């Protein structure tokens, strides 16, 4: 497999929680605890928000959390805020020399 | 503050060449793997290549191996991507990205657009 599967879009109201899934295989997401999540606003560079499945870089609010079960990783955003509206994509390490990482297609989060 | 600034993109004909550069600052460049990631119009992001800390290990996605060469100059804090025999399907925004852990990019540049068209 050369790609991870994400829903095209999710939405929620301010204060609510949403979860974005990222499905891979036993050769990537299921094999390694090296799944990361990124936030990207239009015209901006991607920003790392979760790494190694569930770790948050410094400065990322604890409203963002990550988890993994089998071949599916998930990003949960709690207490939605207007500024959370953005594209989110997942990445998994594969351990393959000719395909170091694979990307999800991205999910558009709309804050209603 | 970590900064990655790409340059070198432009319009080139199929079969032509481009050399992308990425100027890094705000961190000890020689301590980290570095990557090139691209995004074609309307497509998902795609990892292109990476290089280890001292430039001795280089990995490529199959679609560019033999045509693209990644390199780095630790004295100049710079990352490069030499792209030869360019194809229409290489048209994309190319991002320079710093590695944090395996498969994790903690900083990205703003990208540079390479357009391959006749």
mmCIF file of C-alpha atoms in Angstrom:
data_model
loop_
_atom_site.group_PDB
_atom_site.id
_atom_site.type_symbol
_atom_site.label_atom_id
_atom_site.label_comp_id
_atom_site.label_asym_id
_atom_site.label_seq_id
_atom_site.Cartn_x
_atom_site.Cartn_y
_atom_site.Cartn_z
ATOM 1 C CA UNK A 1 0.000 0.000 0.000
ATOM 2 C CA UNK A 2 1.294 3.439 -0.832
ATOM 3 C CA UNK A 3 -1.302 5.603 0.903
ATOM 4 C CA UNK A 4 -3.244 5.975 4.112
ATOM 5 C CA UNK A 5 -7.024 6.436 4.108
ATOM 6 C CA UNK A 6 -8.656 9.416 5.790
ATOM 7 C CA UNK A 7 -12.195 10.802 5.547
ATOM 8 C CA UNK A 8 -12.385 13.739 3.160
ATOM 9 C CA UNK A 9 -14.136 15.969 5.656
ATOM 10 C CA UNK A 10 -15.404 16.228 9.209
ATOM 11 C CA UNK A 11 -17.214 18.998 11.007
ATOM 12 C CA UNK A 12 -18.192 20.045 14.481
ATOM 13 C CA UNK A 13 -19.467 22.992 16.470
ATOM 14 C CA UNK A 14 -17.330 25.070 18.803
ATOM 15 C CA UNK A 15 -16.715 23.221 22.052
ATOM 16 C CA UNK A 16 -17.474 19.815 20.584
ATOM 17 C CA UNK A 17 -15.000 17.007 19.884
ATOM 18 C CA UNK A 18 -14.204 15.351 16.581
ATOM 19 C CA UNK A 19 -12.090 12.365 15.621
ATOM 20 C CA UNK A 20 -10.271 11.816 12.331
ATOM 21 C CA UNK A 21 -9.249 8.288 11.397
ATOM 22 C CA UNK A 22 -6.203 7.222 9.416
ATOM 23 C CA UNK A 23 -6.227 3.637 8.154
ATOM 24 C CA UNK A 24 -3.176 1.822 6.902
ATOM 25 C CA UNK A 25 -1.989 -1.763 6.943
ATOM 26 C CA UNK A 26 -0.013 -4.144 9.120
ATOM 27 C CA UNK A 27 3.083 -3.042 7.187
ATOM 28 C CA UNK A 28 2.908 0.611 8.166
ATOM 29 C CA UNK A 29 0.478 1.971 10.796
ATOM 30 C CA UNK A 30 0.124 -1.434 12.423
ATOM 31 C CA UNK A 31 3.830 -2.185 12.383
ATOM 32 C CA UNK A 32 5.334 0.928 13.927
ATOM 33 C CA UNK A 33 4.477 3.521 16.543
ATOM 34 C CA UNK A 34 5.631 6.206 14.118
ATOM 35 C CA UNK A 35 2.397 7.880 13.128
ATOM 36 C CA UNK A 36 2.278 11.651 13.028
ATOM 37 C CA UNK A 37 -0.418 14.234 12.384
ATOM 38 C CA UNK A 38 -0.177 17.655 10.796
ATOM 39 C CA UNK A 39 -2.374 20.732 10.596
ATOM 40 C CA UNK A 40 -2.256 22.866 7.476
ATOM 41 C CA UNK A 41 -4.031 26.159 6.945
ATOM 42 C CA UNK A 42 -4.465 27.360 3.338
ATOM 43 C CA UNK A 43 -1.256 28.682 1.886
ATOM 44 C CA UNK A 44 0.743 27.781 4.982
ATOM 45 C CA UNK A 45 3.367 25.165 5.725
ATOM 46 C CA UNK A 46 2.194 22.031 7.562
ATOM 47 C CA UNK A 47 2.519 22.112 11.348
ATOM 48 C CA UNK A 48 3.320 18.995 13.389
ATOM 49 C CA UNK A 49 0.697 18.440 16.089
ATOM 50 C CA UNK A 50 1.146 14.762 17.088
ATOM 51 C CA UNK A 51 4.148 12.455 16.665
ATOM 52 C CA UNK A 52 4.911 8.862 17.582
ATOM 53 C CA UNK A 53 1.145 8.139 17.733
ATOM 54 C CA UNK A 54 0.300 10.184 20.793
ATOM 55 C CA UNK A 55 3.022 12.698 21.661
ATOM 56 C CA UNK A 56 2.453 16.429 21.404
ATOM 57 C CA UNK A 57 5.273 18.814 20.523
ATOM 58 C CA UNK A 58 5.722 21.688 22.926
ATOM 59 C CA UNK A 59 3.267 24.492 22.256
ATOM 60 C CA UNK A 60 0.510 22.266 20.872
ATOM 61 C CA UNK A 61 -2.621 22.496 23.044
ATOM 62 C CA UNK A 62 -3.668 19.370 24.917
ATOM 63 C CA UNK A 63 -6.989 19.606 23.083
ATOM 64 C CA UNK A 64 -5.189 17.607 20.388
ATOM 65 C CA UNK A 65 -4.605 13.925 21.132
ATOM 66 C CA UNK A 66 -3.627 10.865 19.167
ATOM 67 C CA UNK A 67 -4.112 7.128 19.495
ATOM 68 C CA UNK A 68 -3.783 3.910 17.546
ATOM 69 C CA UNK A 69 -5.578 0.591 17.412
ATOM 70 C CA UNK A 70 -4.329 -2.056 15.041
ATOM 71 C CA UNK A 71 -3.916 -0.568 11.579
ATOM 72 C CA UNK A 72 -5.880 2.599 12.332
ATOM 73 C CA UNK A 73 -4.612 5.751 13.974
ATOM 74 C CA UNK A 74 -6.867 8.528 15.183
ATOM 75 C CA UNK A 75 -6.612 12.232 15.913
ATOM 76 C CA UNK A 76 -9.089 13.730 18.367
ATOM 77 C CA UNK A 77 -9.642 17.451 18.698
ATOM 78 C CA UNK A 78 -11.562 18.392 21.829
ATOM 79 C CA UNK A 79 -13.150 21.720 22.662
ATOM 80 C CA UNK A 80 -13.222 22.784 19.019
ATOM 81 C CA UNK A 81 -12.226 26.358 18.322
ATOM 82 C CA UNK A 82 -12.661 28.405 15.171
ATOM 83 C CA UNK A 83 -8.926 28.431 14.552
ATOM 84 C CA UNK A 84 -8.906 24.633 14.377
ATOM 85 C CA UNK A 85 -10.558 24.826 10.958
ATOM 86 C CA UNK A 86 -7.865 23.508 8.636
ATOM 87 C CA UNK A 87 -6.695 20.452 6.725
ATOM 88 C CA UNK A 88 -5.270 17.578 8.778
ATOM 89 C CA UNK A 89 -3.192 14.745 7.395
ATOM 90 C CA UNK A 90 -1.518 11.693 8.860
ATOM 91 C CA UNK A 91 1.840 10.152 8.063
ATOM 92 C CA UNK A 92 3.216 6.706 8.855
ATOM 93 C CA UNK A 93 6.738 5.370 8.704
ATOM 94 C CA UNK A 94 7.008 2.238 6.555
ATOM 95 C CA UNK A 95 10.560 1.019 7.085
ATOM 96 C CA UNK A 96 10.946 0.608 3.324
ATOM 97 C CA UNK A 97 14.027 2.092 1.658
ATOM 98 C CA UNK A 98 12.063 3.062 -1.439
ATOM 99 C CA UNK A 99 9.117 4.567 0.463
ATOM 100 C CA UNK A 100 10.220 5.950 3.803
ATOM 101 C CA UNK A 101 6.825 7.319 4.751
ATOM 102 C CA UNK A 102 3.314 7.351 3.356
ATOM 103 C CA UNK A 103 0.720 10.078 3.660
ATOM 104 C CA UNK A 104 -2.995 10.231 4.185
ATOM 105 C CA UNK A 105 -5.078 12.149 1.691
ATOM 106 C CA UNK A 106 -6.016 14.795 4.214
ATOM 107 C CA UNK A 107 -9.227 15.690 6.045
ATOM 108 C CA UNK A 108 -10.865 19.092 5.919
ATOM 109 C CA UNK A 109 -12.099 20.074 9.386
ATOM 110 C CA UNK A 110 -14.910 22.601 9.348
ATOM 111 C CA UNK A 111 -15.912 24.354 12.553
ATOM 112 C CA UNK A 112 -19.584 25.172 12.159
ATOM 113 C CA UNK B 1 13.456 30.011 15.471
ATOM 114 C CA UNK B 2 13.710 27.193 12.961
ATOM 115 C CA UNK B 3 13.413 28.340 9.362
ATOM 116 C CA UNK B 4 13.513 26.380 6.122
ATOM 117 C CA UNK B 5 13.444 28.423 2.927
ATOM 118 C CA UNK B 6 13.200 26.682 -0.441
ATOM 119 C CA UNK B 7 14.177 28.182 -3.767
ATOM 120 C CA UNK B 8 14.941 27.130 -7.310
ATOM 121 C CA UNK B 9 11.520 26.209 -8.614
ATOM 122 C CA UNK B 10 10.269 27.372 -11.978
ATOM 123 C CA UNK B 11 8.996 26.355 -15.382
ATOM 124 C CA UNK B 12 10.977 23.779 -17.334
ATOM 125 C CA UNK B 13 10.288 21.654 -20.393
ATOM 126 C CA UNK B 14 9.970 17.874 -20.191
ATOM 127 C CA UNK B 15 13.431 16.351 -20.155
ATOM 128 C CA UNK B 16 14.903 19.415 -18.530
ATOM 129 C CA UNK B 17 16.549 19.966 -15.177
ATOM 130 C CA UNK B 18 16.058 22.021 -12.031
ATOM 131 C CA UNK B 19 18.058 22.348 -8.836
ATOM 132 C CA UNK B 20 16.103 23.065 -5.691
ATOM 133 C CA UNK B 21 17.755 24.502 -2.607
ATOM 134 C CA UNK B 22 16.670 24.724 1.016
ATOM 135 C CA UNK B 23 18.399 27.125 3.388
ATOM 136 C CA UNK B 24 18.107 26.050 7.016
ATOM 137 C CA UNK B 25 18.562 28.105 10.160
ATOM 138 C CA UNK B 26 17.678 28.025 13.840
ATOM 139 C CA UNK B 27 18.934 24.508 14.583
ATOM 140 C CA UNK B 28 22.081 22.393 14.261
ATOM 141 C CA UNK B 29 21.571 21.311 10.669
ATOM 142 C CA UNK B 30 24.217 18.578 10.745
ATOM 143 C CA UNK B 31 22.386 16.713 13.543
ATOM 144 C CA UNK B 32 19.276 15.781 11.559
ATOM 145 C CA UNK B 33 18.013 13.785 8.621
ATOM 146 C CA UNK B 34 16.435 16.038 6.002
ATOM 147 C CA UNK B 35 13.682 15.318 3.503
ATOM 148 C CA UNK B 36 12.062 16.502 0.298
ATOM 149 C CA UNK B 37 8.298 16.054 0.091
ATOM 150 C CA UNK B 38 6.138 17.113 -2.855
ATOM 151 C CA UNK B 39 2.504 17.765 -3.596
ATOM 152 C CA UNK B 40 1.196 17.688 -7.135
ATOM 153 C CA UNK B 41 -1.879 19.792 -7.921
ATOM 154 C CA UNK B 42 -4.945 18.198 -6.367
ATOM 155 C CA UNK B 43 -2.946 15.239 -5.060
ATOM 156 C CA UNK B 44 -1.817 14.097 -1.636
ATOM 157 C CA UNK B 45 1.648 14.752 -0.333
ATOM 158 C CA UNK B 46 4.368 12.343 -1.448
ATOM 159 C CA UNK B 47 7.723 11.691 0.144
ATOM 160 C CA UNK B 48 10.474 12.100 -2.465
ATOM 161 C CA UNK B 49 13.859 11.576 -0.817
ATOM 162 C CA UNK B 50 15.855 11.931 2.360
ATOM 163 C CA UNK B 51 19.462 12.095 3.468
ATOM 164 C CA UNK B 52 21.125 11.306 6.759
ATOM 165 C CA UNK B 53 23.092 13.656 8.950
ATOM 166 C CA UNK B 54 26.435 13.446 7.136
ATOM 167 C CA UNK B 55 25.078 12.808 3.646
ATOM 168 C CA UNK B 56 26.289 9.205 3.444
ATOM 169 C CA UNK B 57 22.817 7.595 3.292
ATOM 170 C CA UNK B 58 20.249 8.639 0.715
ATOM 171 C CA UNK B 59 16.843 7.148 0.017
ATOM 172 C CA UNK B 60 14.457 7.815 -2.859
ATOM 173 C CA UNK B 61 10.936 6.966 -3.892
ATOM 174 C CA UNK B 62 11.001 4.622 -6.892
ATOM 175 C CA UNK B 63 9.498 7.164 -9.288
ATOM 176 C CA UNK B 64 12.489 9.526 -8.997
ATOM 177 C CA UNK B 65 15.394 7.148 -8.354
ATOM 178 C CA UNK B 66 18.047 7.583 -11.030
ATOM 179 C CA UNK B 67 16.683 11.004 -12.032
ATOM 180 C CA UNK B 68 16.811 12.997 -8.780
ATOM 181 C CA UNK B 69 19.769 13.420 -6.440
ATOM 182 C CA UNK B 70 19.492 14.678 -2.868
ATOM 183 C CA UNK B 71 22.518 16.240 -1.238
ATOM 184 C CA UNK B 72 23.442 18.514 1.619
ATOM 185 C CA UNK B 73 26.177 20.954 2.583
ATOM 186 C CA UNK B 74 26.451 21.047 6.353
ATOM 187 C CA UNK B 75 28.942 23.924 6.233
ATOM 188 C CA UNK B 76 26.350 26.002 4.405
ATOM 189 C CA UNK B 77 23.306 24.623 6.292
ATOM 190 C CA UNK B 78 21.748 23.782 2.956
ATOM 191 C CA UNK B 79 19.803 20.918 1.408
ATOM 192 C CA UNK B 80 19.552 20.341 -2.336
ATOM 193 C CA UNK B 81 17.516 18.351 -4.836
ATOM 194 C CA UNK B 82 18.970 18.004 -8.318
ATOM 195 C CA UNK B 83 16.141 17.015 -10.655
ATOM 196 C CA UNK B 84 16.998 15.706 -14.133
ATOM 197 C CA UNK B 85 14.975 14.147 -16.949
ATOM 198 C CA UNK B 86 11.936 15.914 -15.602
ATOM 199 C CA UNK B 87 8.484 14.665 -16.525
ATOM 200 C CA UNK B 88 5.112 16.369 -16.577
ATOM 201 C CA UNK B 89 4.133 14.265 -13.565
ATOM 202 C CA UNK B 90 6.960 15.822 -11.529
ATOM 203 C CA UNK B 91 5.014 19.088 -11.477
ATOM 204 C CA UNK B 92 4.450 19.853 -7.804
ATOM 205 C CA UNK B 93 5.186 22.091 -4.888
ATOM 206 C CA UNK B 94 8.371 20.764 -3.329
ATOM 207 C CA UNK B 95 8.815 21.108 0.429
ATOM 208 C CA UNK B 96 11.974 20.772 2.451
ATOM 209 C CA UNK B 97 11.246 19.111 5.814
ATOM 210 C CA UNK B 98 13.365 18.449 8.879
ATOM 211 C CA UNK B 99 13.090 15.011 10.469
ATOM 212 C CA UNK B 100 12.299 14.627 14.177
ATOM 213 C CA UNK B 101 11.845 10.869 14.616
ATOM 214 C CA UNK B 102 11.299 8.131 12.030
ATOM 215 C CA UNK B 103 8.598 9.293 9.681
ATOM 216 C CA UNK B 104 8.067 12.583 11.501
ATOM 217 C CA UNK B 105 8.698 16.041 10.093
ATOM 218 C CA UNK B 106 8.787 18.726 12.753
ATOM 219 C CA UNK B 107 9.475 21.690 10.500
ATOM 220 C CA UNK B 108 8.555 22.413 6.895
ATOM 221 C CA UNK B 109 9.418 25.156 4.472
ATOM 222 C CA UNK B 110 6.806 27.090 2.540
ATOM 223 C CA UNK B 111 7.563 25.149 -0.632
ATOM 224 C CA UNK B 112 8.757 25.962 -4.139
ATOM 225 C CA UNK B 113 6.748 25.209 -7.269
ATOM 226 C CA UNK B 114 8.315 23.221 -10.074
ATOM 227 C CA UNK B 115 6.264 23.127 -13.255
ATOM 228 C CA UNK B 116 7.186 20.749 -16.065
ATOM 229 C CA UNK B 117 5.374 21.658 -19.238
ATOM 230 C CA UNK B 118 6.002 22.214 -22.923
#
